[in-house]
Coordinates of C-alpha atoms in Angstrom, one line a residue:
X1 CA 206.8 -9.9 -25.2
X2 CA 206.5 -13.2 -27.2
X3 CA 208.6 -16.3 -26.5
X4 CA 208.6 -19.7 -28.2
X5 CA 209.7 -23.1 -26.7
X6 CA 210.0 -26.3 -28.6
X7 CA 208.2 -29.4 -27.3
X8 CA 206.5 -32.5 -28.6
X9 CA 203.4 -34.6 -27.9
X10 CA 202.6 -38.3 -28.6
X11 CA 200.0 -39.5 -31.0
X12 CA 199.7 -43.3 -30.9
X13 CA 203.2 -44.5 -30.5
X14 CA 204.8 -41.7 -32.5
X15 CA 205.5 -38.1 -31.5
X16 CA 204.9 -35.0 -33.4
X17 CA 206.6 -31.6 -32.9
X18 CA 204.9 -28.9 -30.9
X19 CA 205.6 -25.2 -30.2
X20 CA 204.6 -23.5 -27.0
X21 CA 204.1 -19.8 -27.6
X22 CA 203.8 -17.5 -24.6
X23 CA 202.7 -13.9 -25.0
X24 CA 202.8 -11.6 -22.0
X25 CA 201.0 -8.3 -22.6
X26 CA 198.9 -5.6 -21.0
X27 CA 195.4 -5.9 -19.8
X28 CA 193.5 -7.6 -16.9
X29 CA 195.6 -10.1 -15.1
X30 CA 194.8 -13.6 -16.5
X31 CA 196.4 -16.7 -17.9
X32 CA 194.7 -18.4 -20.9
X33 CA 195.8 -21.7 -22.5
X34 CA 194.6 -22.3 -26.1
X35 CA 195.3 -25.0 -28.7
X36 CA 192.8 -27.7 -27.7
X37 CA 194.1 -28.5 -24.2
X38 CA 192.5 -31.2 -22.1
X39 CA 191.8 -30.8 -18.4
X40 CA 195.3 -31.8 -17.3
X41 CA 196.8 -29.1 -19.6
X42 CA 194.4 -26.5 -18.5
X43 CA 195.3 -27.2 -14.9
X44 CA 198.9 -26.4 -15.8
X45 CA 198.1 -22.7 -15.3
X46 CA 197.9 -23.3 -11.5
X47 CA 200.8 -25.6 -11.3
X48 CA 203.1 -23.4 -13.4
X49 CA 202.1 -20.2 -11.4
X50 CA 202.9 -21.9 -8.1
X51 CA 206.1 -23.4 -9.4
X52 CA 207.3 -20.1 -10.8
X53 CA 206.6 -18.2 -7.6
X54 CA 208.1 -20.9 -5.3
X55 CA 211.2 -21.0 -7.4
X56 CA 211.9 -17.3 -6.7
X57 CA 210.7 -15.8 -10.0
X58 CA 208.1 -13.1 -10.6
X59 CA 204.7 -13.9 -12.0
X60 CA 203.7 -12.0 -15.1
X61 CA 201.4 -9.0 -14.8
X62 CA 198.6 -8.5 -17.3
X63 CA 197.2 -11.0 -19.7
X64 CA 199.3 -14.1 -20.5
X65 CA 198.3 -16.1 -23.5
X66 CA 199.7 -19.6 -24.0
X67 CA 199.2 -21.3 -27.4
X68 CA 200.0 -24.9 -28.0
X69 CA 200.6 -25.3 -31.8
X70 CA 199.4 -26.9 -33.9
X71 CA 196.1 -25.7 -32.6
X72 CA 193.9 -28.4 -34.3
X73 CA 195.3 -31.4 -32.4
X74 CA 194.1 -32.2 -28.9
X75 CA 196.8 -31.9 -26.2
X76 CA 196.9 -34.3 -23.3
X77 CA 198.9 -34.7 -20.0
X78 CA 201.1 -32.5 -17.8
X79 CA 204.3 -32.8 -19.9
X80 CA 203.9 -29.2 -21.1
X81 CA 204.3 -27.6 -17.7
X82 CA 208.1 -27.1 -18.0
X83 CA 208.0 -25.5 -21.5
X84 CA 205.2 -23.2 -20.5
X85 CA 207.1 -22.1 -17.4
X86 CA 210.3 -21.4 -19.4
X87 CA 208.2 -19.6 -22.0
X88 CA 206.7 -17.4 -19.3
X89 CA 210.1 -16.5 -17.9
X90 CA 211.5 -15.8 -21.4
X91 CA 208.5 -13.6 -22.3
X92 CA 208.9 -11.6 -19.1
X93 CA 212.7 -11.3 -19.7
X94 CA 213.5 -13.1 -16.5
X95 CA 215.8 -15.5 -18.4
X96 CA 217.7 -15.3 -21.7
X97 CA 216.0 -17.0 -24.6
X98 CA 219.0 -17.6 -26.8
X99 CA 219.2 -21.4 -26.2
X100 CA 215.5 -22.2 -26.3
X101 CA 215.4 -23.0 -30.0
X102 CA 218.1 -25.6 -29.6
X103 CA 216.3 -27.9 -27.1
X104 CA 213.1 -29.8 -27.0
X105 CA 211.6 -29.5 -23.5
X106 CA 209.2 -31.8 -21.6
X107 CA 208.3 -32.2 -17.9
X108 CA 205.7 -31.9 -15.3
X109 CA 206.1 -29.3 -12.5
X110 CA 205.4 -29.8 -8.9
X111 CA 204.1 -26.7 -6.9
X112 CA 207.6 -26.4 -5.4
X113 CA 209.3 -26.1 -8.8
X114 CA 210.5 -29.7 -8.8
X115 CA 210.3 -31.6 -12.1
X116 CA 208.4 -34.9 -12.2
X117 CA 208.7 -37.7 -14.9
X118 CA 206.2 -37.9 -17.8
X119 CA 205.1 -40.6 -20.2
X120 CA 206.2 -41.0 -23.8
X121 CA 209.8 -39.6 -23.5
X122 CA 211.4 -42.1 -25.9
X123 CA 209.2 -41.3 -29.0
X124 CA 209.6 -37.6 -28.2
X125 CA 213.4 -38.0 -28.1
X126 CA 213.3 -39.8 -31.5
X127 CA 211.2 -37.0 -32.9
X128 CA 213.5 -34.4 -31.5
X129 CA 216.5 -36.0 -33.2
X130 CA 214.5 -36.2 -36.5
X131 CA 213.7 -32.5 -36.2
X132 CA 217.3 -31.5 -35.8
X133 CA 217.3 -30.4 -32.2
X134 CA 220.7 -30.2 -30.5
X135 CA 219.3 -31.7 -27.3
X136 CA 216.4 -32.3 -25.0
X137 CA 215.6 -31.1 -21.5
X138 CA 213.9 -34.0 -19.6
X139 CA 213.0 -34.9 -16.0
X140 CA 216.0 -36.7 -14.4
X141 CA 214.0 -39.9 -14.0
X142 CA 213.3 -40.0 -17.8
X143 CA 216.9 -39.2 -18.8
X144 CA 218.1 -42.8 -19.3
X145 CA 215.1 -43.4 -21.6
X146 CA 215.8 -40.4 -23.8
X147 CA 219.5 -41.1 -23.9
X148 CA 218.9 -44.4 -25.7
X149 CA 218.5 -42.1 -28.8
X150 CA 222.1 -41.6 -30.1
X151 CA 223.2 -38.2 -31.4
X152 CA 221.0 -36.2 -29.0
X153 CA 222.2 -34.3 -26.0
X154 CA 220.0 -35.3 -23.1
X155 CA 220.0 -32.9 -20.1
X156 CA 218.5 -34.2 -16.9
X157 CA 216.9 -31.4 -14.8
X158 CA 215.4 -31.7 -11.3
X159 CA 213.8 -28.4 -10.9
X160 CA 212.9 -25.2 -12.7
X161 CA 215.8 -23.1 -11.4
X162 CA 218.2 -25.8 -12.6
X163 CA 216.6 -25.7 -16.1
X164 CA 216.9 -21.9 -16.2
X165 CA 220.5 -22.0 -15.0
X166 CA 221.5 -24.5 -17.7
X167 CA 219.8 -22.5 -20.5
X168 CA 221.5 -19.3 -19.4
X169 CA 224.9 -21.0 -19.2
X170 CA 225.2 -20.4 -15.5
X171 CA 225.0 -24.1 -14.5
X172 CA 226.8 -27.0 -16.0
X173 CA 224.8 -30.2 -16.2
X174 CA 226.4 -33.4 -17.6
X175 CA 224.4 -35.0 -20.4
X176 CA 223.1 -38.5 -19.8
X177 CA 224.7 -41.2 -21.9
X178 CA 223.6 -44.9 -22.4
X179 CA 225.9 -47.6 -23.8
X180 CA 223.7 -49.7 -26.1
X181 CA 226.4 -52.3 -26.5
X182 CA 226.2 -53.2 -22.8
X183 CA 222.6 -52.6 -22.0
X184 CA 221.6 -56.1 -23.1
X185 CA 224.2 -57.8 -21.1
X186 CA 222.1 -58.3 -18.0
X187 CA 222.5 -62.0 -16.9
X188 CA 219.5 -64.3 -17.3
X189 CA 219.9 -66.1 -14.0
X190 CA 216.8 -64.4 -12.6
X191 CA 214.6 -65.9 -15.3
X192 CA 212.1 -68.7 -14.5
X193 CA 213.8 -71.9 -15.7
X194 CA 212.4 -74.9 -17.6
X195 CA 214.6 -77.1 -15.3
X196 CA 212.1 -76.4 -12.5
X197 CA 209.3 -78.3 -14.4
X198 CA 209.1 -82.0 -13.6
X199 CA 208.1 -84.2 -16.5
X200 CA 206.0 -82.8 -19.4
X201 CA 208.8 -83.4 -22.0
X202 CA 206.4 -83.5 -24.9
X203 CA 204.9 -80.1 -23.8
X204 CA 208.4 -78.6 -23.5
X205 CA 209.2 -79.8 -27.0
X206 CA 206.0 -78.1 -28.3
X207 CA 206.9 -74.9 -26.5
X208 CA 210.5 -75.0 -28.0
X209 CA 209.0 -75.3 -31.5
X210 CA 206.6 -72.4 -30.7
X211 CA 209.5 -70.2 -29.5
X212 CA 211.7 -71.1 -32.5
X213 CA 209.0 -70.1 -35.0
X214 CA 207.0 -67.5 -33.1
X215 CA 203.9 -69.8 -33.2
X216 CA 200.7 -69.5 -31.1
X217 CA 200.0 -72.3 -28.6
X218 CA 197.0 -73.7 -26.9
X219 CA 197.6 -76.0 -23.9
X220 CA 194.8 -78.3 -22.8
X221 CA 194.8 -80.3 -19.7
X222 CA 193.3 -80.8 -16.2
X223 CA 194.2 -78.4 -13.3
X224 CA 197.6 -78.9 -11.6
X225 CA 199.5 -80.2 -14.7
X226 CA 201.8 -77.2 -14.9
X227 CA 200.2 -75.2 -17.8
X228 CA 200.7 -71.8 -16.1
X229 CA 204.2 -72.9 -14.9
X230 CA 205.3 -73.8 -18.4
X231 CA 203.8 -70.6 -20.0
X232 CA 205.6 -68.4 -17.5
X233 CA 208.9 -70.0 -18.5
X234 CA 208.4 -69.6 -22.2
X235 CA 209.7 -66.0 -22.3
X236 CA 213.0 -67.3 -21.0
X237 CA 213.7 -69.4 -24.1
X238 CA 212.8 -66.7 -26.6
X239 CA 215.7 -65.1 -28.5
X240 CA 216.9 -61.7 -27.1
X241 CA 215.4 -58.6 -28.4
X242 CA 217.2 -56.8 -31.2
X243 CA 217.9 -53.0 -30.8
X244 CA 215.0 -52.2 -33.2
X245 CA 212.6 -54.5 -31.4
X246 CA 213.6 -53.1 -28.0
X247 CA 213.1 -49.5 -29.2
X248 CA 209.6 -50.3 -30.5
X249 CA 208.6 -52.2 -27.3
X250 CA 210.0 -49.5 -25.1
X251 CA 208.0 -46.8 -26.9
X252 CA 204.8 -48.7 -26.1
X253 CA 205.7 -49.2 -22.5
X254 CA 206.8 -45.6 -22.2
X255 CA 203.5 -44.3 -23.5
X256 CA 201.6 -46.6 -21.1
X257 CA 203.8 -45.3 -18.2
X258 CA 205.2 -48.7 -17.3
X259 CA 208.9 -47.9 -17.5
X260 CA 210.6 -47.9 -14.1
X261 CA 212.5 -44.7 -13.0
X262 CA 215.9 -44.6 -14.6
X263 CA 215.1 -47.5 -17.0
X264 CA 216.4 -46.8 -20.5
X265 CA 215.2 -49.8 -22.6
X266 CA 212.9 -52.8 -22.2
X267 CA 215.6 -55.5 -22.7
X268 CA 213.5 -58.6 -22.0
X269 CA 210.6 -59.8 -24.1
X270 CA 207.4 -58.8 -22.3
X271 CA 205.1 -61.4 -20.7
X272 CA 201.5 -60.2 -20.2
X273 CA 198.9 -62.2 -18.5
X274 CA 195.6 -60.3 -18.3
X275 CA 192.8 -61.7 -16.1
X276 CA 189.9 -63.4 -17.8
X277 CA 187.6 -60.6 -16.7
X278 CA 189.5 -58.2 -19.0
X279 CA 187.3 -56.2 -21.5
X280 CA 187.9 -55.7 -25.2
X281 CA 189.3 -52.2 -24.4
X282 CA 191.7 -53.7 -21.9
X283 CA 193.0 -56.2 -24.4
X284 CA 193.0 -54.2 -27.6
X285 CA 193.4 -50.7 -26.1
X286 CA 190.9 -47.9 -26.0
X287 CA 189.5 -45.2 -23.7
X288 CA 188.3 -41.9 -25.1
X289 CA 191.8 -41.1 -26.4
X290 CA 193.1 -44.6 -27.5
X291 CA 196.0 -46.0 -25.5
X292 CA 197.8 -49.4 -25.9
X293 CA 196.1 -52.5 -24.6
X294 CA 197.5 -55.8 -23.4
X295 CA 198.1 -57.1 -26.9
X296 CA 200.3 -54.1 -27.7
X297 CA 202.1 -54.3 -24.3
X298 CA 203.0 -57.9 -25.3
X299 CA 204.5 -56.7 -28.6
X300 CA 207.6 -58.9 -29.4
X301 CA 206.7 -61.0 -26.4
X302 CA 204.1 -63.4 -25.0
X303 CA 200.4 -62.8 -24.3
X304 CA 199.2 -65.5 -21.9
X305 CA 195.5 -66.1 -21.6
X306 CA 194.9 -68.6 -18.7
X307 CA 191.4 -70.2 -18.5
X308 CA 190.7 -69.3 -22.1
X309 CA 187.0 -70.3 -22.1
X310 CA 186.4 -68.0 -19.1
X311 CA 187.1 -64.9 -21.3
X312 CA 184.0 -63.4 -22.9
X313 CA 183.6 -64.8 -26.4
X314 CA 183.2 -61.3 -27.8
X315 CA 186.5 -60.3 -26.3
X316 CA 188.3 -63.4 -27.8
X317 CA 186.8 -62.7 -31.2
X318 CA 188.4 -59.3 -31.3
X319 CA 191.8 -61.0 -31.3
X320 CA 191.4 -62.6 -34.6
X321 CA 192.4 -59.7 -36.8
X322 CA 195.4 -58.6 -34.6
X323 CA 196.8 -62.1 -34.6
X324 CA 196.7 -62.2 -38.4
X325 CA 198.0 -58.7 -39.1
X326 CA 200.3 -57.9 -36.1
X327 CA 198.7 -54.5 -35.5
X328 CA 195.4 -53.2 -34.2
X329 CA 193.6 -50.0 -35.2
X330 CA 191.3 -48.4 -32.7
X331 CA 188.8 -45.8 -33.8
X332 CA 187.2 -43.4 -31.4
X333 CA 185.6 -40.0 -31.7
X334 CA 188.9 -38.4 -30.8
X335 CA 190.6 -40.1 -33.8
X336 CA 192.0 -43.4 -35.0
X337 CA 195.2 -44.9 -33.6
X338 CA 197.2 -47.9 -34.9
X339 CA 199.4 -49.9 -32.4
X340 CA 201.7 -52.8 -33.3
X341 CA 201.0 -56.1 -31.6
X342 CA 203.2 -58.9 -33.0
X343 CA 202.9 -61.3 -30.0
X344 CA 202.9 -65.0 -29.3
X345 CA 199.5 -66.0 -28.0
X346 CA 199.9 -68.7 -25.4
X347 CA 196.5 -70.0 -24.0
X348 CA 195.6 -72.6 -21.4
X349 CA 192.3 -74.3 -20.6
X350 CA 190.7 -77.2 -19.0
X351 CA 189.1 -79.8 -21.4
X352 CA 185.8 -79.7 -19.5
X353 CA 184.0 -77.5 -17.0
X354 CA 185.1 -79.8 -14.1
X355 CA 188.7 -80.0 -15.3
X356 CA 188.7 -83.7 -16.4
X357 CA 189.2 -85.2 -19.8
X358 CA 186.0 -85.8 -21.8
X359 CA 186.0 -89.5 -21.1
X360 CA 186.4 -89.0 -17.4
X361 CA 184.2 -86.0 -16.8
X362 CA 180.9 -86.1 -15.0
X363 CA 179.6 -83.2 -17.0
X364 CA 176.9 -83.9 -19.6
X365 CA 177.9 -83.7 -23.3
X366 CA 175.7 -80.6 -23.6
X367 CA 177.6 -78.9 -20.7
X368 CA 181.0 -79.8 -22.3
X369 CA 179.9 -78.6 -25.7
X370 CA 178.7 -75.3 -24.3
X371 CA 182.0 -74.8 -22.4
X372 CA 184.1 -75.6 -25.5
X373 CA 181.8 -73.5 -27.7
X374 CA 183.0 -70.4 -26.1
X375 CA 186.1 -70.7 -28.3
X376 CA 185.2 -70.3 -32.0
X377 CA 186.6 -72.4 -34.8
X378 CA 188.2 -69.4 -36.6
X379 CA 190.1 -68.5 -33.4
X380 CA 191.3 -72.1 -33.0
X381 CA 192.5 -72.1 -36.6
X382 CA 194.7 -69.1 -35.8
X383 CA 196.5 -71.1 -33.1
X384 CA 199.3 -73.2 -34.6
X385 CA 199.9 -75.7 -31.9
X386 CA 197.3 -77.6 -29.8
X387 CA 199.1 -79.4 -27.0
X388 CA 197.7 -81.9 -24.5
X389 CA 199.2 -81.4 -21.0
X390 CA 198.7 -84.7 -19.1
X391 CA 198.8 -85.2 -15.4
X392 CA 202.4 -85.6 -14.1
X393 CA 203.2 -89.1 -12.9
X394 CA 204.4 -89.6 -9.3
X395 CA 207.8 -91.0 -10.3
X396 CA 208.4 -87.8 -12.3
X397 CA 207.5 -85.6 -9.4
X398 CA 209.9 -87.4 -7.0
X399 CA 212.7 -87.8 -9.6
X400 CA 215.9 -86.1 -8.4
X401 CA 217.1 -85.5 -11.9
X402 CA 216.5 -81.9 -13.1
X403 CA 215.1 -81.1 -16.5
X404 CA 217.0 -79.4 -19.3
X405 CA 217.7 -75.8 -18.4
X406 CA 216.2 -72.9 -20.4
X407 CA 219.7 -71.7 -21.4
X408 CA 220.3 -74.9 -23.5
X409 CA 216.8 -74.7 -25.1
X410 CA 217.3 -71.0 -25.9
X411 CA 220.5 -71.8 -27.8
X412 CA 218.6 -74.1 -30.2
X413 CA 215.8 -71.5 -30.5
X414 CA 218.3 -68.7 -31.3
X415 CA 220.0 -70.9 -33.9
X416 CA 216.6 -71.6 -35.6
X417 CA 215.7 -67.9 -35.6
X418 CA 219.0 -67.0 -37.2
X419 CA 218.3 -69.4 -40.0
X420 CA 214.9 -67.7 -40.5
X421 CA 216.4 -64.3 -40.4
X422 CA 218.8 -65.3 -43.2
X423 CA 216.0 -66.8 -45.2
X424 CA 213.8 -63.7 -44.9
X425 CA 216.6 -61.1 -45.2
X426 CA 214.9 -59.6 -48.3
X427 CA 211.5 -59.5 -46.6
X428 CA 211.8 -57.3 -43.4
X429 CA 208.2 -57.7 -42.5
X430 CA 208.5 -61.5 -42.1
X431 CA 210.3 -61.8 -38.8
X432 CA 209.8 -65.5 -38.2
X433 CA 208.1 -68.6 -39.7
X434 CA 204.8 -67.8 -38.1
X435 CA 204.6 -64.6 -40.1
X436 CA 205.1 -66.2 -43.5
X437 CA 202.5 -65.3 -46.1
X438 CA 201.3 -67.4 -49.0
X439 CA 204.2 -66.4 -51.2
X440 CA 206.8 -67.3 -48.5
X441 CA 205.1 -70.6 -47.8
X442 CA 205.1 -71.5 -51.5
X443 CA 208.8 -70.6 -51.8
X444 CA 210.2 -72.1 -48.5
X445 CA 207.8 -75.0 -47.7
X446 CA 207.9 -77.0 -50.9
X447 CA 207.3 -80.8 -50.2
X448 CA 208.3 -83.9 -52.0
X449 CA 205.5 -85.9 -53.6
X450 CA 205.5 -88.6 -51.0
X451 CA 205.5 -86.0 -48.2
X452 CA 202.7 -84.1 -49.9
X453 CA 200.6 -87.3 -50.1
X454 CA 201.1 -87.9 -46.4
X455 CA 199.9 -84.4 -45.5
X456 CA 196.9 -84.8 -47.8
X457 CA 195.9 -88.0 -46.1
X458 CA 196.3 -86.5 -42.7
X459 CA 194.2 -83.5 -43.5
X460 CA 191.4 -85.6 -45.0
X461 CA 191.5 -87.9 -42.0
X462 CA 191.4 -85.1 -39.4
X463 CA 189.1 -82.8 -41.5
X464 CA 191.4 -79.9 -41.1
X465 CA 190.7 -76.5 -42.8
X466 CA 192.7 -74.7 -45.5
X467 CA 194.1 -72.4 -42.9
X468 CA 195.3 -75.4 -40.9
X469 CA 197.2 -76.5 -44.0
X470 CA 199.2 -73.3 -44.0
X471 CA 199.7 -73.6 -40.2
X472 CA 201.0 -77.1 -40.5
X473 CA 203.5 -76.1 -43.2
X474 CA 204.8 -73.2 -41.1
X475 CA 205.3 -75.4 -38.0
X476 CA 207.0 -78.1 -40.1
X477 CA 209.3 -75.5 -41.5
X478 CA 210.2 -74.5 -37.9
X479 CA 210.8 -78.2 -36.9
X480 CA 213.1 -78.5 -39.9
X481 CA 215.0 -75.3 -38.8
X482 CA 215.5 -76.8 -35.3
X483 CA 217.0 -79.9 -37.1
X484 CA 219.1 -77.6 -39.3
X485 CA 217.5 -79.3 -42.3
X486 CA 217.1 -77.6 -45.6
X487 CA 214.0 -79.5 -46.8
X488 CA 210.9 -80.5 -44.9
X489 CA 210.7 -84.2 -44.4
X490 CA 207.9 -86.6 -43.7
X491 CA 209.0 -86.7 -40.0
X492 CA 208.7 -83.0 -39.7
X493 CA 205.2 -83.0 -41.3
X494 CA 204.0 -85.8 -39.0
X495 CA 205.2 -84.0 -35.9
X496 CA 203.5 -80.8 -37.0
X497 CA 200.2 -82.7 -37.7
X498 CA 200.4 -84.3 -34.2
X499 CA 200.7 -80.8 -32.7
X500 CA 197.6 -79.7 -34.7
X501 CA 195.2 -82.6 -34.3
X502 CA 194.1 -82.2 -30.6
X503 CA 191.4 -79.7 -31.3
X504 CA 189.6 -82.2 -33.6
X505 CA 189.9 -84.9 -30.9
X506 CA 188.2 -82.7 -28.3
X507 CA 186.0 -80.4 -30.4
X508 CA 185.2 -82.9 -33.1

């Protein structure tokens, strides 16, 4: 007898519908899986056989053929165990198959028949709703993730017998529900706070500007000045994720298997800090079958690269295109995948190999130039703000007065982002000032004649590139938004230039 079970698989960050066909016929006893299965899928034969037997069902006699359609796409992972098992039971008439067509089924089986969580449930749930499924049978640990998708009945199942009982109408299982209106109401008290940082008011101001416009930042200063401490607190002043941003971020984390058990959505902007020994595949994504890398896991959040010159130059150069385009395409023999990666790049570095400023360092000019030369000019041009982080003075360390808390800074950042959202409401792809293209810059960053002459003189004096010109205008637009100003003034331009000139003072 032939049985069909609806399922789905993930390709990149999107899912595509799949059908698990099980045919139980006569012949020599054997179980064959076809449809380009990988090793984990082939091993499902043994897991499913043990799970079916240990759950009190009979194993099929004769030849059992399992086809994973479409047959021309490679299938990965153990998420097809549960649909294969249900198909076998339906094909051997050990369960009624009436409800199978209404539900999309995913889940890994333990040898005992228990159902284990799998990766990529959120994109599969979105695809199930798009395909018109009534509901979805998922492992109980993945139910909250799938229930984020409204209009889909999500049934959490813990073992094979429970799944069979529900499909036959013999067991009632309450569907999992998630209230999206309250899921973002988690308090922020557990966040690292800017109030903990002593001094460094100018750096805090620069990070506030970066957060308000989504700009990339490079912090340069000797060890012990608080660069890492400041970077870790940046995520706490960024505006909350929108529903659409949270869904897209959660899809990436779901595919990477980083969601905690019972977690429905990623509600905080991610902060990723890979070690400087990371490879290009670790940052961009890769492996034989491409998976998201650190830049995609930082999507809608912060990518922090500490000790920037210690990263391999070839690895840093691969970041140039993703920074510009907000997505990365990885091509392998198995296929080509595109992952989103709209992140804020926050980098930190020492000015010289021994950590001191150039005028105080004992390193030779050749050693300093070799150290700084690990960061190319084109990469520097893609970083909007270059900020000096000086040593903290003793009186600032011992001062009893706490700094401004992150909550107050975040209010100003959110207000500036709302102005940008209103400005770009007809351009959905432009999410913040840092994402403005040439057309948006021309339209929203017009300067008065006197202000334009001031910028022209500053660029000539500092020998800045044409790309730096656009970056300065974007940053000046953000400073004006923080001031709730309609037009960019000379003061806004001068502050933006000051936040751009440090690379010429050190690299020049």
